[in-house]
PDB file of C-alpha atoms in Angstrom:
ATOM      1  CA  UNK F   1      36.803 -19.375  -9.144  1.00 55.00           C
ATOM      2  CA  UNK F   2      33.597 -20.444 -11.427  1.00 60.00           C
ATOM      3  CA  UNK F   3      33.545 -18.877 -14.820  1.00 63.00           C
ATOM      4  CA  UNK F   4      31.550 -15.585 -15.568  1.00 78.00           C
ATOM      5  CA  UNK F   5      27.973 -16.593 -16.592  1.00 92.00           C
ATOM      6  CA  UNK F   6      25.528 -14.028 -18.232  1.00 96.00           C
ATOM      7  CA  UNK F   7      21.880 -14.250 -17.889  1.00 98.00           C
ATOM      8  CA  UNK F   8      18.892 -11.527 -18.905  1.00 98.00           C
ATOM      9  CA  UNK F   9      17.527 -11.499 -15.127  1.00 98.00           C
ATOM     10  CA  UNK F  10      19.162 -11.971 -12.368  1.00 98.00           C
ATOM     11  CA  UNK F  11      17.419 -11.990  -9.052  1.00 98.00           C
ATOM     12  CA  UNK F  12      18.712 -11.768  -5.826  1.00 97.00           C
ATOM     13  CA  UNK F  13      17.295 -13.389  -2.920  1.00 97.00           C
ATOM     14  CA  UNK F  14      14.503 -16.339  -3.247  1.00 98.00           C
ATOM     15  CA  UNK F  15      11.570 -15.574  -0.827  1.00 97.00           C
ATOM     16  CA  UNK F  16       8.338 -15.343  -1.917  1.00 96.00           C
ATOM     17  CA  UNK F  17       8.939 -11.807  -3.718  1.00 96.00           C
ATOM     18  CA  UNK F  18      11.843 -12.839  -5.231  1.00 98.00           C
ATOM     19  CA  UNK F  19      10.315 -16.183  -6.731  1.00 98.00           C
ATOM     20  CA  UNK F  20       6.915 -14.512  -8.142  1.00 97.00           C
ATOM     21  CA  UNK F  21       9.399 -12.154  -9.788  1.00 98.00           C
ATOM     22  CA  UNK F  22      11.402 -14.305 -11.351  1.00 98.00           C
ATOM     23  CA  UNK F  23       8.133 -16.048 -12.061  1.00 98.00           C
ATOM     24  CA  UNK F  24       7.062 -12.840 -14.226  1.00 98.00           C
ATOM     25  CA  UNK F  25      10.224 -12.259 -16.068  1.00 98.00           C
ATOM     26  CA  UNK F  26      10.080 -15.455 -17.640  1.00 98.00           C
ATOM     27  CA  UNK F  27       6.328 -15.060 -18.184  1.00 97.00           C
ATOM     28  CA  UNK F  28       6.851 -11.880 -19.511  1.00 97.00           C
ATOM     29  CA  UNK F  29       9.427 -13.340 -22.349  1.00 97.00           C
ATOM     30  CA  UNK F  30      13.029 -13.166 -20.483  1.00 98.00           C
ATOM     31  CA  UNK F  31      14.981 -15.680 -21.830  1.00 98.00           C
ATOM     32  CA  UNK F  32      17.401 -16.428 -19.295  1.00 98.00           C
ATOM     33  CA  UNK F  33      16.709 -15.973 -15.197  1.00 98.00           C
ATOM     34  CA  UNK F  34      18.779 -16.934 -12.009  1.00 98.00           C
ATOM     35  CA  UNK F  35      17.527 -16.801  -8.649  1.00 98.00           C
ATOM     36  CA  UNK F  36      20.360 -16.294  -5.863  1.00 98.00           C
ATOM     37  CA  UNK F  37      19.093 -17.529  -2.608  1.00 98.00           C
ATOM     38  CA  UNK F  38      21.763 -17.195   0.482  1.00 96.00           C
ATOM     39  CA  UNK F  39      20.217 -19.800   2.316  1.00 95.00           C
ATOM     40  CA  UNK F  40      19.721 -23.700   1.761  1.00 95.00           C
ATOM     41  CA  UNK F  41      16.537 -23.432   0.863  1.00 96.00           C
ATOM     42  CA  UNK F  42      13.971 -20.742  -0.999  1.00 98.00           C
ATOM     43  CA  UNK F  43      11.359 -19.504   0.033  1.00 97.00           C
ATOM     44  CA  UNK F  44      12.811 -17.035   3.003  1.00 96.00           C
ATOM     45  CA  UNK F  45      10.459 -16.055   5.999  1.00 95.00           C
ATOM     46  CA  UNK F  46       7.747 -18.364   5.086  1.00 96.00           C
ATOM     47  CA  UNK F  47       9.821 -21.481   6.044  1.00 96.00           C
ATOM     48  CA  UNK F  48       9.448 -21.150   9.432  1.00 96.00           C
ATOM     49  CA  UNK F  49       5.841 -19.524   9.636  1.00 96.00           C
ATOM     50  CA  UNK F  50       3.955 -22.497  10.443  1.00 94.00           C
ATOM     51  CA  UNK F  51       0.502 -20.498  10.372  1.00 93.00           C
ATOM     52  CA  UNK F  52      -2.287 -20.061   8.292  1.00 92.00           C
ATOM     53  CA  UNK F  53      -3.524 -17.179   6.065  1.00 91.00           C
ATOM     54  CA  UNK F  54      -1.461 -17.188   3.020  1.00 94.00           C
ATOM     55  CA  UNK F  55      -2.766 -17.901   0.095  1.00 94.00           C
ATOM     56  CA  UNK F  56      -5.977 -15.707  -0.013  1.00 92.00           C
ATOM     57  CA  UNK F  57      -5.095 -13.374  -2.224  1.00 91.00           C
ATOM     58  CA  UNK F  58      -3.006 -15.645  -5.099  1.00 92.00           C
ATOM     59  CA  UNK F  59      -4.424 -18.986  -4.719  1.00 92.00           C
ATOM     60  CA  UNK F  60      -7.943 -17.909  -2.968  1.00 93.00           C
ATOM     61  CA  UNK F  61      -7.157 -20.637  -0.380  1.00 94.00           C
ATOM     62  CA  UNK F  62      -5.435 -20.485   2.853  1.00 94.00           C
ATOM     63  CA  UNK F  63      -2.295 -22.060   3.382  1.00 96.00           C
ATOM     64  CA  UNK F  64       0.660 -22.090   5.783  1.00 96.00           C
ATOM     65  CA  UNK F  65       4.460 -20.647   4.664  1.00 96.00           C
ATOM     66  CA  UNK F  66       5.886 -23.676   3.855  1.00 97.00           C
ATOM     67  CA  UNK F  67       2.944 -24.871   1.545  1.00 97.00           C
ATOM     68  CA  UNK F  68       3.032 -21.208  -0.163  1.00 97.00           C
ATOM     69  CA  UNK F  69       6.674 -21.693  -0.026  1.00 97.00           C
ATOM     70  CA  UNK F  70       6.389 -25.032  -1.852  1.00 97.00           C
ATOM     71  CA  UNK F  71       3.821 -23.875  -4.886  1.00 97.00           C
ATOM     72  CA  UNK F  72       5.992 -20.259  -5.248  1.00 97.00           C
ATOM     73  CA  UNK F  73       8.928 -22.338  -5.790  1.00 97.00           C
ATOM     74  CA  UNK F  74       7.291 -24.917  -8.125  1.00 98.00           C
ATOM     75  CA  UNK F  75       6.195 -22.036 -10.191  1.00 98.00           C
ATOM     76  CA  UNK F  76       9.351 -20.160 -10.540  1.00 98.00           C
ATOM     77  CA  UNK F  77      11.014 -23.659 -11.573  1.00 98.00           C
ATOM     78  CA  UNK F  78       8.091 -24.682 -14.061  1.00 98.00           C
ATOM     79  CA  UNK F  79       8.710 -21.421 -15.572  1.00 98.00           C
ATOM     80  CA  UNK F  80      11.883 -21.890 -16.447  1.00 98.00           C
ATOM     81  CA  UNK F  81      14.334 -20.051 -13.936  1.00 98.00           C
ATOM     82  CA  UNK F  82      17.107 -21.684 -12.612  1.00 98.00           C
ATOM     83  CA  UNK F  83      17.313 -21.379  -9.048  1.00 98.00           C
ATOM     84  CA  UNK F  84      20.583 -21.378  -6.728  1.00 97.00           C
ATOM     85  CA  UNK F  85      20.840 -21.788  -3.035  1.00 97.00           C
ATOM     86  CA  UNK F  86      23.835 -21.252  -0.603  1.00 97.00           C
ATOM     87  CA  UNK F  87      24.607 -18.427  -3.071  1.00 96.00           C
ATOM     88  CA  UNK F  88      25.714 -15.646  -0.911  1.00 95.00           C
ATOM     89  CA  UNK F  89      25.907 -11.665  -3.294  1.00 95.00           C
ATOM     90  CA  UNK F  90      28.634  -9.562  -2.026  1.00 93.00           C
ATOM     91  CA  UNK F  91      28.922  -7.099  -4.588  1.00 92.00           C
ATOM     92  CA  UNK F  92      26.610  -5.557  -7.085  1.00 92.00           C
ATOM     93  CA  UNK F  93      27.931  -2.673  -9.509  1.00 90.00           C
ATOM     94  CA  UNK F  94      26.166  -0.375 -11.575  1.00 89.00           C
ATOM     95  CA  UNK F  95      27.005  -1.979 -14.782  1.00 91.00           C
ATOM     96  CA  UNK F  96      25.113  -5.052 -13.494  1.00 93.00           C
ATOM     97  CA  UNK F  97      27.937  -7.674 -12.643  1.00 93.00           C
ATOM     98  CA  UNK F  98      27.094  -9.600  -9.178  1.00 95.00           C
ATOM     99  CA  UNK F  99      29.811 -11.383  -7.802  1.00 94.00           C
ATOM    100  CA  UNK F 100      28.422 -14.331  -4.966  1.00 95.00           C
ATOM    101  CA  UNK F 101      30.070 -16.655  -2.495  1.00 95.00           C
ATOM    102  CA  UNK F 102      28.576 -20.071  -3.428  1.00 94.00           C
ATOM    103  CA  UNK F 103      29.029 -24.017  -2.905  1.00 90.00           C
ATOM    104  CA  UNK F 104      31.371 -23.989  -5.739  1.00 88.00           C
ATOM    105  CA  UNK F 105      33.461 -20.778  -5.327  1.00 90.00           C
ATOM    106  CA  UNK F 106      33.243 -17.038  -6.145  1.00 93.00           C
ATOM    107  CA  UNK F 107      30.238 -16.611  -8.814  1.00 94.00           C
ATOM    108  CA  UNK F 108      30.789 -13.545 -10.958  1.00 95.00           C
ATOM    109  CA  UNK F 109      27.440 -12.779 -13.102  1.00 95.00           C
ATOM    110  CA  UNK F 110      26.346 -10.415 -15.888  1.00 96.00           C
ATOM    111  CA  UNK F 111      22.875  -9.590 -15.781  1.00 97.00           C
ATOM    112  CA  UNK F 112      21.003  -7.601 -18.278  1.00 97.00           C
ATOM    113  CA  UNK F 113      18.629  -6.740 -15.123  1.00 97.00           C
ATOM    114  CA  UNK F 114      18.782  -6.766 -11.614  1.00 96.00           C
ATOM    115  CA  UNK F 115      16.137  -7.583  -9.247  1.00 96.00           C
ATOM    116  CA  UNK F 116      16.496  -6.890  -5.696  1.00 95.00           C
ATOM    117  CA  UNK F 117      14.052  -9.163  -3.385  1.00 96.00           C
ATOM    118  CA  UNK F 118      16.578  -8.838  -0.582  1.00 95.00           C
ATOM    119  CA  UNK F 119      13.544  -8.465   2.059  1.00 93.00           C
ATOM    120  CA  UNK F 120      13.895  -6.875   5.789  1.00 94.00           C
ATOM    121  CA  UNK F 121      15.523  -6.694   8.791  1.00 93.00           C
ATOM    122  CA  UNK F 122      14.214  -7.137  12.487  1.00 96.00           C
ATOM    123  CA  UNK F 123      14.470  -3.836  14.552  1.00 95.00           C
ATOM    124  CA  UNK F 124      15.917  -5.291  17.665  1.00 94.00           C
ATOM    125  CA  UNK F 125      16.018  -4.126  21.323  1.00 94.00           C
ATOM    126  CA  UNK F 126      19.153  -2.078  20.868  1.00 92.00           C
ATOM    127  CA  UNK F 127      17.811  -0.529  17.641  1.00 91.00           C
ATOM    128  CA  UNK F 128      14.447   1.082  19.549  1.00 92.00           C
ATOM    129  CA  UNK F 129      16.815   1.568  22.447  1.00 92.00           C
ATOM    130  CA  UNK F 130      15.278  -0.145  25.626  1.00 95.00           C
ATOM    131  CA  UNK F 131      17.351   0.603  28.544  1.00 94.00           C
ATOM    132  CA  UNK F 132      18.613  -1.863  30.860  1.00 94.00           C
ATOM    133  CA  UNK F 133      21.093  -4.794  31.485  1.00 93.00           C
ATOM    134  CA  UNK F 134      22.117  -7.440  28.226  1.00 94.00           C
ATOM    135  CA  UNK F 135      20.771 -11.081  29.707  1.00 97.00           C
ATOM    136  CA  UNK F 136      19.634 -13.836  27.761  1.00 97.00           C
ATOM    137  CA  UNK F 137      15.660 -14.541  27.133  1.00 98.00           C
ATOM    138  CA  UNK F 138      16.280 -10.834  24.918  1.00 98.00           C
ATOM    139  CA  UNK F 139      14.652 -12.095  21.239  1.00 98.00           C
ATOM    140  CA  UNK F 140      13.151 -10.762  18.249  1.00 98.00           C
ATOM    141  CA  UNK F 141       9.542 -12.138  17.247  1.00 97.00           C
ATOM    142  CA  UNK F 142      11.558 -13.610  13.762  1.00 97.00           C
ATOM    143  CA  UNK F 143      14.051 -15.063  15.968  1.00 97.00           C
ATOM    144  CA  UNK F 144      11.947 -16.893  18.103  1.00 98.00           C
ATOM    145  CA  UNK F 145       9.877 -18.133  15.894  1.00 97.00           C
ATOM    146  CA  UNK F 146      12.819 -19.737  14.453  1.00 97.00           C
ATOM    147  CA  UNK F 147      14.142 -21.533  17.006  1.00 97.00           C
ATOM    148  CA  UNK F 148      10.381 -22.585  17.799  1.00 97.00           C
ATOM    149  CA  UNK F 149       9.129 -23.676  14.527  1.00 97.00           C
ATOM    150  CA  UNK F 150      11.751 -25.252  12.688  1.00 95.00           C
ATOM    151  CA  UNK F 151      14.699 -26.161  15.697  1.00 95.00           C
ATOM    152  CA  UNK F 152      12.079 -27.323  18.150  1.00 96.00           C
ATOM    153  CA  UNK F 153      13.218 -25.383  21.282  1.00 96.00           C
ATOM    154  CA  UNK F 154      11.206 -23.698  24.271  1.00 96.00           C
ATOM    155  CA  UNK F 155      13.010 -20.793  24.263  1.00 97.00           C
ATOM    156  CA  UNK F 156      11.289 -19.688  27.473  1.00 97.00           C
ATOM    157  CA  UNK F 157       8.336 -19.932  30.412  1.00 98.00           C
ATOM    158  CA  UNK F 158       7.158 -16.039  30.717  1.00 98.00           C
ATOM    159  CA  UNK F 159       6.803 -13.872  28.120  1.00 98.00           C
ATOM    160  CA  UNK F 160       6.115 -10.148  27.675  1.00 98.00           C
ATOM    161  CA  UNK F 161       5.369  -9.509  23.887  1.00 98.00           C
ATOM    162  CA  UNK F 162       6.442  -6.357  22.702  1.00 98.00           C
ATOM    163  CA  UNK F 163       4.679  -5.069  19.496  1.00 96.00           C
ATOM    164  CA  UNK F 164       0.712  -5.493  18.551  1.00 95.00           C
ATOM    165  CA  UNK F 165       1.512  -5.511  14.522  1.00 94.00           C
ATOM    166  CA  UNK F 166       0.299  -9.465  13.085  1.00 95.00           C
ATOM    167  CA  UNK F 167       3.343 -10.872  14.040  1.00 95.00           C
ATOM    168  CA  UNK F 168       3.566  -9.917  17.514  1.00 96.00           C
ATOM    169  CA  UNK F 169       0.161 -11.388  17.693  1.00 97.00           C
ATOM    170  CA  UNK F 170       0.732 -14.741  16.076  1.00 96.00           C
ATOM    171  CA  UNK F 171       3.692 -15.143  18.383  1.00 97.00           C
ATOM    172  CA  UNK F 172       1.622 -14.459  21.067  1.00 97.00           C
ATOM    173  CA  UNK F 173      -0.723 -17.180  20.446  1.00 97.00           C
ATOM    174  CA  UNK F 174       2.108 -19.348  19.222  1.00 97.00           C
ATOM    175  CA  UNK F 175       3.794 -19.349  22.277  1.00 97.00           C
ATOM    176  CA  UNK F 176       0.648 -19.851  24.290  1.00 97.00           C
ATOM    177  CA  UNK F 177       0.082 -23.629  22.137  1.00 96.00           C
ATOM    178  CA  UNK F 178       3.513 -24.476  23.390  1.00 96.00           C
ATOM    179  CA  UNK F 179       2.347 -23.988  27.186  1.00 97.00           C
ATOM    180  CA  UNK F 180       4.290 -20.474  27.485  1.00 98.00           C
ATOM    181  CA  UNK F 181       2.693 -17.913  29.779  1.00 98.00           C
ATOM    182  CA  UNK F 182       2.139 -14.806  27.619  1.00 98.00           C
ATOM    183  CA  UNK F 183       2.230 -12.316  30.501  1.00 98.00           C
ATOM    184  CA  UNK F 184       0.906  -9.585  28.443  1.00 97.00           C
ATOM    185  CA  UNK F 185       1.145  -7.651  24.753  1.00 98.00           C
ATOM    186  CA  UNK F 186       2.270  -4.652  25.049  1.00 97.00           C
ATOM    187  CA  UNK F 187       1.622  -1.714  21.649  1.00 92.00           C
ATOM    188  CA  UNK F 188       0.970   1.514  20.754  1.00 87.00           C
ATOM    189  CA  UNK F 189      -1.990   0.589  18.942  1.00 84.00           C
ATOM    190  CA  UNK F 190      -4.190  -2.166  17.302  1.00 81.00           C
ATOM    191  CA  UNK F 191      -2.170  -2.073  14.006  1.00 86.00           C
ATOM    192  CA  UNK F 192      -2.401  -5.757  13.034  1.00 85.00           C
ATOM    193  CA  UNK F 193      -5.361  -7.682  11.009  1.00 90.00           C
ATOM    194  CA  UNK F 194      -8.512  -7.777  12.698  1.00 92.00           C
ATOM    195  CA  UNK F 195      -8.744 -11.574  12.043  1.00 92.00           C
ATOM    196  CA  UNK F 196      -4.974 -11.958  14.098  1.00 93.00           C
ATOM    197  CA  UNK F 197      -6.655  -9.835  16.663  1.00 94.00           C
ATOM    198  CA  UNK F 198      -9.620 -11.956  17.522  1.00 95.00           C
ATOM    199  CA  UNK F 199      -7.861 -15.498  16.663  1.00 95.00           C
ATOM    200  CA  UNK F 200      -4.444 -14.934  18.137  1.00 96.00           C
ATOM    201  CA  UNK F 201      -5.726 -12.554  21.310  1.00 96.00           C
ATOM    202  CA  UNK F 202      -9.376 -12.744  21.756  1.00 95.00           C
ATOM    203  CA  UNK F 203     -10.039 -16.420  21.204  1.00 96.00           C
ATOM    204  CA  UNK F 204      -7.343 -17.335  23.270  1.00 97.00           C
ATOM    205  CA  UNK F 205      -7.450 -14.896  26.165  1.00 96.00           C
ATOM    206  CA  UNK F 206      -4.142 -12.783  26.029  1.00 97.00           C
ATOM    207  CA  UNK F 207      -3.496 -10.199  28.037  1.00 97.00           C
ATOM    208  CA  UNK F 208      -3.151  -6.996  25.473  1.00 97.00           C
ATOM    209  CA  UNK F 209      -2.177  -2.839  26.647  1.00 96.00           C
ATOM    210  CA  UNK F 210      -2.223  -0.582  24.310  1.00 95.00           C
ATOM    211  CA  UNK F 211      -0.293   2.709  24.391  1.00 95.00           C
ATOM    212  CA  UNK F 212       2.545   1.332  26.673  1.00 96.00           C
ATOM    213  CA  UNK F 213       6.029  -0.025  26.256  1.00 96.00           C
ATOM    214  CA  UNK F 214       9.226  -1.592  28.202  1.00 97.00           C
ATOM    215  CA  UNK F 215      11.130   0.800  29.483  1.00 96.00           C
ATOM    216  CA  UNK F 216      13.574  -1.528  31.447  1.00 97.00           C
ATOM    217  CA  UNK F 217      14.724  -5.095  31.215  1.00 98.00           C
ATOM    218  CA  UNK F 218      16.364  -6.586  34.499  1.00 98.00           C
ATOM    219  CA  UNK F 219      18.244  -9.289  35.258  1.00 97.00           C
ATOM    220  CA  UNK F 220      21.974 -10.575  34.520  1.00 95.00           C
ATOM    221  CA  UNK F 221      22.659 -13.923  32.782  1.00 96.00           C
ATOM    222  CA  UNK F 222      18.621 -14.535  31.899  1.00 97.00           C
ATOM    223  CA  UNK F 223      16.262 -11.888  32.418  1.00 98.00           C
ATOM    224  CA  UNK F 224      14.368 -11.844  35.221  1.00 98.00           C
ATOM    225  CA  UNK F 225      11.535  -9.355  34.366  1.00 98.00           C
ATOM    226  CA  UNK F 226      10.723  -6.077  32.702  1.00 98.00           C
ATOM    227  CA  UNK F 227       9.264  -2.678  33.789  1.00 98.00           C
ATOM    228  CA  UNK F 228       6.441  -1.339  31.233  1.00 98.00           C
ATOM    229  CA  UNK F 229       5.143   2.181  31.300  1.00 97.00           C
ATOM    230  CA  UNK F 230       2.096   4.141  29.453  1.00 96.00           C
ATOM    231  CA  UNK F 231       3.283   6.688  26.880  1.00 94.00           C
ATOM    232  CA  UNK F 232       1.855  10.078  26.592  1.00 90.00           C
ATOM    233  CA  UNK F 233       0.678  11.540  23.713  1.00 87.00           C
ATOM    234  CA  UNK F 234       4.364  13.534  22.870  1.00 88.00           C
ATOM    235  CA  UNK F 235       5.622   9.794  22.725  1.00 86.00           C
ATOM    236  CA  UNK F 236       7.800   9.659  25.958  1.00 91.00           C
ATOM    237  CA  UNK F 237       7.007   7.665  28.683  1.00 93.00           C
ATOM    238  CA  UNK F 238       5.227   8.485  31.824  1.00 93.00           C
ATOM    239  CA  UNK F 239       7.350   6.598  34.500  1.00 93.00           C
ATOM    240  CA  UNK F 240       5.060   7.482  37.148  1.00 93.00           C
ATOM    241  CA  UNK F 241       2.368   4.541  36.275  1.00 94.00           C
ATOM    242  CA  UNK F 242       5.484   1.976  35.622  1.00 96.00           C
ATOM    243  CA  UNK F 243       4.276  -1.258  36.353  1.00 97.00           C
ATOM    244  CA  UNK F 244       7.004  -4.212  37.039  1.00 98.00           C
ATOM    245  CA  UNK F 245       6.621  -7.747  36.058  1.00 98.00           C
ATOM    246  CA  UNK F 246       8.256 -10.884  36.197  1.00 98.00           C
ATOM    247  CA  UNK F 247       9.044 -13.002  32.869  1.00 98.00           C
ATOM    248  CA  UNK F 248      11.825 -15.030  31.499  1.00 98.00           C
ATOM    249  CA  UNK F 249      11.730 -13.944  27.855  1.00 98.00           C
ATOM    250  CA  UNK F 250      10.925 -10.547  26.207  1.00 98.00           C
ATOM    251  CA  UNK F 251       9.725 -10.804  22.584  1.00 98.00           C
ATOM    252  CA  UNK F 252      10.406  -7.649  20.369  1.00 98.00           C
ATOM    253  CA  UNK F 253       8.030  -7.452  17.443  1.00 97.00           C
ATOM    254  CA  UNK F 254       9.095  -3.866  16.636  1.00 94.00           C
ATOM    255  CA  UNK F 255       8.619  -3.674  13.200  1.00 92.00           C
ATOM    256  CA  UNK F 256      11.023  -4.515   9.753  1.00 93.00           C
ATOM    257  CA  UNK F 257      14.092  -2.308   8.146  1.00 93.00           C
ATOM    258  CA  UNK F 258      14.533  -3.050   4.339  1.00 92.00           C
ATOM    259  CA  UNK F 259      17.551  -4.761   3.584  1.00 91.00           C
ATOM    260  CA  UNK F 260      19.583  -2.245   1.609  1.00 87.00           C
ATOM    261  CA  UNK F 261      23.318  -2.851   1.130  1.00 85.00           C
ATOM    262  CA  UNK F 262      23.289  -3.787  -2.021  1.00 85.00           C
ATOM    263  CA  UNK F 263      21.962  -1.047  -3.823  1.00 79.00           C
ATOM    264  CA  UNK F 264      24.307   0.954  -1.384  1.00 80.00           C
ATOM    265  CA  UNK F 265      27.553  -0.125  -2.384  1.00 72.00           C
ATOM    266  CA  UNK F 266      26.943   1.127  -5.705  1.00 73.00           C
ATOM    267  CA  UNK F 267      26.933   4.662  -4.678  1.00 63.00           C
ATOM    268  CA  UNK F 268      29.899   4.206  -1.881  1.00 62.00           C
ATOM    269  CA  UNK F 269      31.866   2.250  -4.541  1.00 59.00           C
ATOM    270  CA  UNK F 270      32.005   5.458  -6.588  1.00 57.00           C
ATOM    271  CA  UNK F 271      32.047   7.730  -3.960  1.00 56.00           C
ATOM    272  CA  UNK F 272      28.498   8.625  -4.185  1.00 55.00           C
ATOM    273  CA  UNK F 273      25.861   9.074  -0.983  1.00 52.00           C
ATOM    274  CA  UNK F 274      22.502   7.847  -1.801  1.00 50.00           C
ATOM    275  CA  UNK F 275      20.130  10.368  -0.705  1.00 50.00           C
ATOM    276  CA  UNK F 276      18.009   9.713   2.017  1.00 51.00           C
ATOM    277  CA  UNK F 277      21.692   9.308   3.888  1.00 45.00           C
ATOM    278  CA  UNK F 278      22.102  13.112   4.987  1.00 45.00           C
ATOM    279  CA  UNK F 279      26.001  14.219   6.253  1.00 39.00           C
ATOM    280  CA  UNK F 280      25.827  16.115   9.994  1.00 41.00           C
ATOM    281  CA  UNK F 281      26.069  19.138   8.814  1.00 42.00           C
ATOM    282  CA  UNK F 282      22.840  19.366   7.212  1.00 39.00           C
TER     283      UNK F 282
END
């Protein structure tokens, strides 16, 4: 077991958030501050989007993830905060002692303050409940894109997009540079940048429905296709203009759950409910 360090800050995870805040504390006259990052490398989500756009707000220039990625991290360093990867945080308390999985062993930390950059969640199929059988070809948008951008792999030949938010139309038009037939995007409504609209859909001549949805995926060991429906305006499905068609992947860019067990096993730890968590028989 390493020996209990104590720092000022401490901030868990080491995304882009995570880094401009650890950024600020030393800025703003911390003298000690750790960065935690589970994985091998910082800068989270950004690692494996290969796009442009970032950049236009901070550095008025546009840049992909990995070069925001790159500067975020060289400022958090040149700042003075020591940054840890393969640091894993199992257990925060509310006295502000972090214990983490690491390289080296089981990291125990007091922090004077706790920063929790901890980032999202993909909702996936099961979690917006699309009916049908459990084959392969079943991903989220975050998924694929990893296995696309930073392992290299096709992960399929047909694709029905689920989800018109940015990143269900960047995958969209990332899939259709690697030769993928994107099949359609399906959405309740335009909700992503205008820009993504026109350079990931128009410009490249997607397919796009709004106010429709998969309401069945078929097929056993890969799928084979999926059945999409419109949805009325109560928000259920009108199965009478279901439409079937054939595809080898689904893509599910349904939107992003905070990550919040941290700050959760606080309360459970002392028996407490936080209080958005309601019991049944309220």
């Amino acid at each position: 077991m390493m020996e209990a360090i104590r720092y000022d800050v401490v901030v868990v995870g080491g995304g882009p958030g995570g880094l401009a805040a650890a950024q600020g504390a030393r800025l703003a006259g911390a003298a000690s501050v750790l960065v935690l990052e589970r994985e091998n490398r910082l800068g989270g989500i950004l690692n494996q989007c290969v796009h442009d756009g970032f950049g236009l707000v901070r550095y008025r220039e546009t840049l992909t993830g990995p070069e925001y990625a790159q500067r975020a991290r060289e400022e958090a360093r040149s700042a003075g905060a020591d940054l840890m990867t393969g640091a894993m945080v199992t257990g925060l308390t509310r006295d502000r002692t972090l214990t983490a999985v690491t390289r080296r062993g089981l990291l125990t930390c007091q922090a004077g303050a706790v920063v929790l950059a901890t980032g999202c969640r993909e909702r996936t199929r099961g979690a917006i409940a699309i009916p049908g059988t459990r084959p392969a070809g079943v991903y989220t948008a975050g998924t694929a894109q990893n296995l696309m951008n930073t392992k290299n792999l096709l992960v399929g030949r047909r694709v029905v997009v689920l989800g018109s938010g940015d990143i269900g139309l960047i995958m969209a038009r990332r899939m259709k540079w690697e030769g993928i037939d994107v099949k359609m995007v399906l959405g309740e409504r335009a909700s992503g940048l205008l820009r993504n609209y026109i350079q990931c859909i128009k410009d490249w001549d997607i397919p796009i429905r709004f106010s429709h949805t998969v309401v069945q995926i078929h097929g056993r060991k890969r799928i084979t296709g999926v059945t999409i429906a419109p949805v009325a305006k109560d928000g259920s499905p009108d199965l009478e203009g279901s439409q079937y068609i054939r595809c080898d992947l689904l893509v599910v860019a349904a939107g992003l759950i905070p990550e919040t067990e941290l700050w959760k096993k606080i309360y459970f730890s002392e028996g407490k409910v936080p209080c958005e968590i309601k019991s049944e028989d309220e």
